[in-house]
mmCIF file of C-alpha atoms in Angstrom:
data_model
loop_
_atom_site.group_PDB
_atom_site.id
_atom_site.type_symbol
_atom_site.label_atom_id
_atom_site.label_comp_id
_atom_site.label_asym_id
_atom_site.label_seq_id
_atom_site.Cartn_x
_atom_site.Cartn_y
_atom_site.Cartn_z
ATOM 1 C CA MET A 1 -52.950 1.072 109.970
ATOM 2 C CA PHE A 2 -50.180 1.013 107.355
ATOM 3 C CA THR A 3 -52.437 0.176 104.442
ATOM 4 C CA PRO A 4 -53.006 2.926 101.860
ATOM 5 C CA LYS A 5 -56.355 4.650 101.829
ATOM 6 C CA ILE A 6 -57.592 4.216 98.238
ATOM 7 C CA PRO A 7 -60.873 5.718 97.231
ATOM 8 C CA PRO A 8 -63.627 3.284 96.165
ATOM 9 C CA PRO A 9 -63.514 2.518 92.364
ATOM 10 C CA ASP A 10 -66.705 4.423 91.647
ATOM 11 C CA THR A 11 -65.346 7.728 92.986
ATOM 12 C CA ALA A 12 -61.753 7.489 91.723
ATOM 13 C CA PRO A 13 -61.026 9.795 88.745
ATOM 14 C CA THR A 14 -60.227 8.184 85.443
ATOM 15 C CA PRO A 15 -57.157 9.504 83.473
ATOM 16 C CA ALA A 16 -59.508 11.058 80.890
ATOM 17 C CA MET A 17 -61.524 12.866 83.490
ATOM 18 C CA SER A 18 -60.381 16.269 84.667
ATOM 19 C CA LEU A 19 -60.548 17.263 88.352
ATOM 20 C CA VAL A 20 -61.027 20.947 87.386
ATOM 21 C CA GLN A 21 -64.653 21.940 86.580
ATOM 22 C CA PRO A 22 -64.991 24.048 83.373
ATOM 23 C CA LEU A 23 -66.211 27.613 83.880
ATOM 24 C CA THR A 24 -69.528 28.372 82.121
ATOM 25 C CA GLY A 25 -71.612 31.472 81.757
ATOM 26 C CA ILE A 26 -68.757 33.930 81.922
ATOM 27 C CA THR A 27 -68.836 36.656 79.258
ATOM 28 C CA HIS A 28 -66.220 39.372 78.846
ATOM 29 C CA THR A 29 -66.890 42.849 77.687
ATOM 30 C CA PRO A 30 -64.922 43.964 74.609
ATOM 31 C CA ALA A 31 -61.861 46.162 75.261
ATOM 32 C CA CYS A 32 -63.075 48.895 72.907
ATOM 33 C CA THR A 33 -66.534 50.093 71.891
ATOM 34 C CA CYS A 34 -65.867 50.296 68.171
ATOM 35 C CA HIS A 35 -67.818 47.920 66.000
ATOM 36 C CA HIS A 36 -65.328 46.060 63.912
ATOM 37 C CA THR A 37 -64.691 42.455 63.226
ATOM 38 C CA PRO A 38 -61.738 40.937 64.976
ATOM 39 C CA ALA A 39 -58.745 40.170 62.737
ATOM 40 C CA ALA A 40 -58.338 36.631 61.707
ATOM 41 C CA VAL A 41 -55.867 34.858 63.925
ATOM 42 C CA PRO A 42 -53.291 32.803 61.989
ATOM 43 C CA ALA A 43 -53.335 29.086 62.707
ATOM 44 C CA PRO A 44 -50.319 28.018 64.755
ATOM 45 C CA ALA A 45 -47.510 26.388 62.864
ATOM 46 C CA PRO A 46 -47.297 22.690 63.450
ATOM 47 C CA ALA A 47 -44.551 21.739 65.855
ATOM 48 C CA ALA A 48 -41.573 20.080 64.278
ATOM 49 C CA PRO A 49 -41.011 16.547 65.608
ATOM 50 C CA VAL A 50 -38.267 16.337 68.146
ATOM 51 C CA SER A 51 -35.442 14.309 66.579
ATOM 52 C CA ARG A 52 -33.080 12.819 69.187
ATOM 53 C CA PRO A 53 -29.665 11.911 68.004
ATOM 54 C CA ALA A 54 -29.174 8.143 67.788
ATOM 55 C CA VAL A 55 -26.317 6.697 69.791
ATOM 56 C CA HIS A 56 -23.725 5.160 67.455
ATOM 57 C CA LEU A 57 -21.261 2.823 69.167
ATOM 58 C CA THR A 58 -17.960 2.351 67.297
ATOM 59 C CA PRO A 59 -15.339 -0.213 68.288
ATOM 60 C CA GLY A 60 -13.294 2.619 69.711
ATOM 61 C CA SER A 61 -16.037 3.962 71.897
ATOM 62 C CA LEU A 62 -16.832 0.430 73.078
ATOM 63 C CA LEU A 63 -13.197 0.004 74.002
ATOM 64 C CA VAL A 64 -13.131 3.245 75.910
ATOM 65 C CA ALA A 65 -16.386 2.425 77.815
ATOM 66 C CA ALA A 66 -15.014 -0.970 78.793
ATOM 67 C CA ALA A 67 -11.687 0.564 79.928
ATOM 68 C CA GLY A 68 -13.588 3.180 81.852
ATOM 69 C CA GLY A 69 -15.777 0.603 83.575
ATOM 70 C CA THR A 70 -12.808 -1.600 84.423
ATOM 71 C CA ALA A 71 -10.979 1.489 85.927
ATOM 72 C CA MET A 72 -13.991 2.481 87.922
ATOM 73 C CA VAL A 73 -14.388 -0.963 89.358
ATOM 74 C CA LEU A 74 -10.744 -1.141 90.305
ATOM 75 C CA ILE A 75 -10.783 2.250 91.936
ATOM 76 C CA ILE A 76 -13.998 1.563 93.860
ATOM 77 C CA GLY A 77 -12.724 -1.886 94.924
ATOM 78 C CA THR A 78 -9.404 -0.364 96.098
ATOM 79 C CA VAL A 79 -11.183 2.222 98.291
ATOM 80 C CA LEU A 80 -13.524 -0.342 99.819
ATOM 81 C CA VAL A 81 -10.660 -2.694 100.651
ATOM 82 C CA SER A 82 -8.571 0.005 102.164
ATOM 83 C CA MET A 83 -11.562 1.094 104.315
ATOM 84 C CA LEU A 84 -11.971 -2.524 105.433
ATOM 85 C CA LEU A 85 -8.291 -2.810 106.188
ATOM 86 C CA ALA A 86 -8.416 0.504 108.246
ATOM 87 C CA THR A 87 -11.393 -0.865 110.191
ATOM 88 C CA ALA A 88 -9.525 -4.146 110.879
ATOM 89 C CA ILE A 89 -6.332 -2.396 112.089
ATOM 90 C CA THR A 90 -8.347 -0.079 114.321
ATOM 91 C CA ALA A 91 -10.242 -3.056 115.833
ATOM 92 C CA ALA A 92 -6.979 -4.967 116.395
ATOM 93 C CA SER A 93 -5.375 -2.058 118.183
ATOM 94 C CA VAL A 94 -8.412 -1.483 120.385
ATOM 95 C CA ALA A 95 -8.293 -5.214 121.283
ATOM 96 C CA VAL A 96 -4.681 -4.955 122.229
ATOM 97 C CA CYS A 97 -5.285 -1.912 124.321
ATOM 98 C CA ALA A 98 -8.196 -3.698 126.024
ATOM 99 C CA VAL A 99 -6.060 -6.612 126.975
ATOM 100 C CA VAL A 100 -3.258 -4.387 128.322
ATOM 101 C CA LEU A 101 -5.677 -2.333 130.397
ATOM 102 C CA ARG A 102 -7.341 -5.467 131.678
ATOM 103 C CA SER A 103 -4.025 -6.914 132.793
ATOM 104 C CA LEU A 104 -3.002 -3.577 134.462
ATOM 105 C CA LEU A 105 -6.307 -3.193 136.305
ATOM 106 C CA ASN A 106 -6.556 -6.854 137.435
ATOM 107 C CA ARG A 107 -3.150 -7.095 139.042
ATOM 108 C CA PRO A 108 -2.068 -3.645 140.286
ATOM 109 C CA ASN A 109 0.266 -5.181 142.872
ATOM 110 C CA ASN A 110 2.332 -7.283 140.389
ATOM 111 C CA ARG A 111 3.962 -4.338 138.680
#
């Protein structure tokens, strides 16, 4: 039930195969009725290769990255510890309230 439904290998498209069928037999009428030869279309200019700037790590940038990482770890650790402490304090106060209520409800005549 939870297994994927994969088509059989003989019907699965290959990466080189296109799922769109090419259109054949379509002819267009010219936009004008004059009899001239179409102007030569200039060849597209080759695209320049995309050059990505290389990352250069200097000792200063490594020091800043290490200090930033240390600061982030300390800040996240402080937040997580404070959340844990708040949960522990809340649990302790609820436990104390439960004990007080239990003692009040079990012996109402002993007040």
